[in-house]
Short mmCIF file of C-alpha atoms and ligand atoms in Angstrom, two decimals:
data_model
loop_
_atom_site.label_atom_id
_atom_site.label_comp_id
_atom_site.label_asym_id
_atom_site.label_seq_id
_atom_site.Cartn_x
_atom_site.Cartn_y
_atom_site.Cartn_z
CA UNK A 1 -112.17 23.82 16.29
CA UNK A 2 -112.93 24.16 12.46
CA UNK A 3 -109.62 22.67 9.75
CA UNK A 4 -107.35 25.25 8.84
CA UNK A 5 -107.70 26.89 4.92
CA UNK A 6 -106.27 29.13 3.36
CA UNK A 7 -108.22 32.54 3.61
CA UNK A 8 -108.39 31.21 8.01
CA UNK A 9 -104.62 31.31 7.51
CA UNK A 10 -104.54 34.34 6.16
CA UNK A 11 -106.55 36.34 8.71
CA UNK A 12 -104.02 35.49 11.58
CA UNK A 13 -101.36 37.38 12.47
CA UNK A 14 -97.84 36.60 14.38
CA UNK A 15 -99.93 37.98 17.35
CA UNK A 16 -102.73 36.06 16.73
CA UNK A 17 -100.78 32.63 16.79
CA UNK A 18 -99.17 33.48 20.03
CA UNK A 19 -102.57 33.93 21.39
CA UNK A 20 -104.12 30.47 20.21
CA UNK A 21 -100.92 28.63 21.47
CA UNK A 22 -102.20 30.18 24.74
CA UNK A 23 -105.57 29.43 24.35
CA UNK A 24 -104.35 25.84 22.98
CA UNK A 25 -102.50 24.62 26.49
CA UNK A 26 -105.33 26.25 28.79
CA UNK A 27 -107.67 23.94 27.84
CA UNK A 28 -105.00 21.62 28.10
CA UNK A 29 -104.06 22.74 31.85
CA UNK A 30 -108.23 22.26 31.98
CA UNK A 31 -108.54 19.26 30.10
CA UNK A 32 -111.09 21.33 27.88
CA UNK A 33 -109.63 19.93 24.94
CA UNK A 34 -111.21 21.00 21.45
CA UNK A 35 -113.85 18.48 19.85
CA UNK A 36 -112.04 17.45 16.23
CA UNK A 37 -113.18 14.85 14.37
CA UNK A 38 -109.97 13.36 12.58
CA UNK A 39 -111.20 11.83 9.99
CA UNK A 40 -113.18 15.21 9.19
CA UNK A 41 -109.64 16.77 9.31
CA UNK A 42 -108.18 13.90 7.49
CA UNK A 43 -110.65 14.21 4.66
CA UNK A 44 -110.34 19.04 4.75
CA UNK A 45 -106.21 18.77 5.12
CA UNK A 46 -106.07 15.72 1.93
CA UNK A 47 -105.41 17.73 -0.73
CA UNK A 48 -103.04 20.31 1.23
CA UNK A 49 -101.90 22.13 4.80
CA UNK A 50 -102.11 25.79 6.30
CA UNK A 51 -101.09 25.46 9.45
CA UNK A 52 -100.48 28.85 11.91
CA UNK A 53 -96.36 27.87 13.60
CA UNK A 54 -93.91 25.94 13.59
CA UNK A 55 -92.79 24.81 16.97
CA UNK A 56 -89.25 22.86 17.20
CA UNK A 57 -89.00 20.86 20.39
CA UNK A 58 -87.56 18.14 21.86
CA UNK A 59 -88.28 14.76 21.16
CA UNK A 60 -89.04 14.68 24.58
CA UNK A 61 -91.39 12.26 25.81
CA UNK A 62 -93.52 13.99 27.98
CA UNK A 63 -93.58 17.72 25.80
CA UNK A 64 -96.02 15.84 22.80
CA UNK A 65 -96.07 19.60 21.52
CA UNK A 66 -99.36 19.01 19.38
CA UNK A 67 -100.82 18.00 22.45
CA UNK A 68 -100.16 20.40 25.03
CA UNK A 69 -101.65 22.74 22.85
CA UNK A 70 -104.36 21.38 22.07
CA UNK A 71 -103.79 21.49 18.34
CA UNK A 72 -105.23 19.19 15.80
CA UNK A 73 -104.86 17.93 12.22
CA UNK A 74 -102.95 20.36 9.69
CA UNK A 75 -103.01 23.03 12.38
CA UNK A 76 -98.71 23.55 13.05
CA UNK A 77 -95.55 21.87 11.75
CA UNK A 78 -93.86 20.44 15.04
CA UNK A 79 -90.02 19.45 14.80
CA UNK A 80 -88.12 17.77 17.25
CA UNK A 81 -84.79 17.16 17.90
CA UNK A 82 -82.94 16.32 21.40
CA UNK A 83 -82.54 19.45 23.51
CA UNK A 84 -84.80 21.58 21.04
CA UNK A 85 -81.08 22.50 18.83
CA UNK A 86 -81.06 23.92 15.23
CA UNK A 87 -78.63 22.86 12.07
CA UNK A 88 -79.43 23.32 8.13
CA UNK A 89 -81.91 20.57 8.64
CA UNK A 90 -84.11 22.25 10.62
CA UNK A 91 -83.62 25.53 9.62
CA UNK A 92 -84.73 24.57 5.86
CA UNK A 93 -87.99 22.50 7.76
CA UNK A 94 -88.94 26.31 9.60
CA UNK A 95 -88.04 27.95 6.97
CA UNK A 96 -90.44 25.75 5.02
CA UNK A 97 -92.99 26.16 7.18
CA UNK A 98 -93.12 29.55 6.57
CA UNK A 99 -92.01 30.60 3.60
CA UNK A 100 -93.86 28.58 0.95
CA UNK A 101 -96.33 26.36 3.69
CA UNK A 102 -97.41 30.26 5.09
CA UNK A 103 -96.96 29.71 8.94
CA UNK A 104 -96.86 33.04 10.60
CA UNK A 105 -94.93 31.75 13.98
CA UNK A 106 -92.22 29.87 14.97
CA UNK A 107 -91.68 28.27 18.59
CA UNK A 108 -89.08 27.46 20.33
CA UNK A 109 -90.27 25.33 22.97
CA UNK A 110 -88.33 24.08 25.71
CA UNK A 111 -88.82 22.13 28.79
CA UNK A 112 -88.19 21.86 32.30
CA UNK A 113 -85.80 18.79 33.63
CA UNK A 114 -84.19 17.88 29.74
CA UNK A 115 -82.32 14.73 29.10
CA UNK A 116 -80.73 16.50 26.29
CA UNK A 117 -79.59 19.57 28.77
CA UNK A 118 -78.77 17.28 31.47
CA UNK A 119 -76.07 15.30 29.65
CA UNK A 120 -74.51 18.49 28.76
CA UNK A 121 -74.06 19.57 31.63
CA UNK A 122 -72.58 15.75 32.68
CA UNK A 123 -70.32 16.13 29.82
CA UNK A 124 -72.09 12.67 28.27
CA UNK A 125 -70.85 11.14 25.10
CA UNK A 126 -72.48 8.66 22.89
CA UNK A 127 -71.60 8.03 19.11
CA UNK A 128 -73.55 11.06 17.27
CA UNK A 129 -75.16 12.41 20.76
CA UNK A 130 -72.12 13.72 21.30
CA UNK A 131 -71.94 16.10 18.64
CA UNK A 132 -75.39 17.24 19.34
CA UNK A 133 -75.13 17.89 22.81
CA UNK A 134 -72.09 20.08 22.03
CA UNK A 135 -74.45 22.73 20.24
CA UNK A 136 -75.83 23.53 24.04
CA UNK A 137 -72.98 24.07 25.91
CA UNK A 138 -73.03 27.23 24.72
CA UNK A 139 -76.52 28.21 26.62
CA UNK A 140 -73.85 26.40 29.90
CA UNK A 141 -71.33 28.98 29.53
CA UNK A 142 -73.75 31.77 29.84
CA UNK A 143 -74.82 30.33 32.79
CA UNK A 144 -72.87 31.71 34.72
CA UNK A 145 -73.91 31.01 38.52
CA UNK A 146 -73.08 28.63 40.39
CA UNK A 147 -69.60 28.57 39.39
CA UNK A 148 -68.67 25.47 42.01
CA UNK A 149 -68.20 23.46 39.07
CA UNK A 150 -69.93 19.93 40.87
CA UNK A 151 -72.71 22.25 41.10
CA UNK A 152 -72.89 22.85 37.35
CA UNK A 153 -74.18 18.46 37.15
CA UNK A 154 -77.58 17.02 36.02
CA UNK A 155 -78.33 16.85 39.84
CA UNK A 156 -78.78 20.66 40.88
CA UNK A 157 -82.44 20.66 38.53
CA UNK A 158 -82.83 25.02 38.66
CA UNK A 159 -79.08 25.14 37.20
CA UNK A 160 -80.49 22.24 34.04
CA UNK A 161 -83.78 24.63 34.49
CA UNK A 162 -81.24 27.85 33.91
CA UNK A 163 -79.72 26.19 31.07
CA UNK A 164 -82.50 24.88 29.06
CA UNK A 165 -83.71 28.77 29.52
CA UNK A 166 -80.45 29.95 28.18
CA UNK A 167 -80.63 26.82 25.34
CA UNK A 168 -83.84 28.15 24.09
CA UNK A 169 -82.54 32.28 23.61
CA UNK A 170 -79.90 30.87 22.45
CA UNK A 171 -81.96 28.84 19.59
CA UNK A 172 -83.87 31.77 18.47
CA UNK A 173 -80.94 33.77 18.10
CA UNK A 174 -79.43 30.82 16.21
CA UNK A 175 -82.30 31.23 13.91
CA UNK A 176 -81.81 34.89 13.58
CA UNK A 177 -78.84 34.66 12.68
CA UNK A 178 -78.37 31.80 10.16
CA UNK A 179 -81.78 32.04 8.90
CA UNK A 180 -81.47 34.63 6.55
CA UNK A 181 -85.27 33.25 4.94
CA UNK A 182 -86.57 33.81 8.37
CA UNK A 183 -84.75 37.03 9.86
CA UNK A 184 -86.01 38.84 6.73
CA UNK A 185 -89.69 38.01 7.11
CA UNK A 186 -89.75 38.77 10.98
CA UNK A 187 -88.21 42.18 10.43
CA UNK A 188 -91.01 42.68 7.28
CA UNK A 189 -93.25 41.93 9.98
CA UNK A 190 -94.70 38.47 8.41
CA UNK A 191 -93.31 36.39 11.23
CA UNK A 192 -92.34 36.25 14.49
CA UNK A 193 -89.85 33.87 16.21
CA UNK A 194 -90.40 33.51 19.54
CA UNK A 195 -89.86 30.97 22.72
CA UNK A 196 -91.65 29.08 25.32
CA UNK A 197 -91.08 26.78 28.21
CA UNK A 198 -92.55 23.94 28.78
CA UNK A 199 -93.08 22.49 33.14
CA UNK A 200 -93.22 18.40 32.97
CA UNK A 201 -94.58 19.02 36.27
CA UNK A 202 -97.87 21.09 35.91
CA UNK A 203 -98.19 20.94 32.21
CA UNK A 204 -97.96 24.81 32.11
CA UNK A 205 -96.61 26.32 29.06
CA UNK A 206 -94.89 30.09 29.53
CA UNK A 207 -94.03 32.76 27.03
CA UNK A 208 -90.60 34.17 27.26
CA UNK A 209 -92.05 37.26 25.45
ZN1 LIG B 1 -85.49 17.51 26.47
#
């Protein structure tokens, strides 16, 4: 596996960037990792980086974003925050990754059985976590079923995963709404902004579109 160069990055389109991640997740699932010499990749990236994608994931230890896509040094930007939500700093990071550093794709990567989503469903409160979890409330409100409040808690795994899915979609929408830079790039076809969900039971990533 070659370390990405400016020329290699320039040839990647938003569509092929999606394919690179899909193929990487397949390799991860099959246990066939690309052979990489990290010492070589360190040397090759020391003077610059040309990643093809930005991945916004959750901090969850079961979802190591570069491992699950079988990516090496210099391949992808990774931003992680509990519940894969956006704020100004995350948006700024994604804008840097795409506009300045040339990435062709933004992936909002949520996952099943997400602790942040569970906390939001249970209206958990703890220090600075309270305001973070509040950012997941719109996703909870968008999931209409079940209506019984006792079924809308972390105990109901299908509800939790439905909220996680909705939260991914809303985060994609929030990126387009609150980042003029990224919205303009997508409208010009320079990047794509898409969602995906990782299944902690089997390691599989499903892209939402
Ligand atoms: Zn999570």
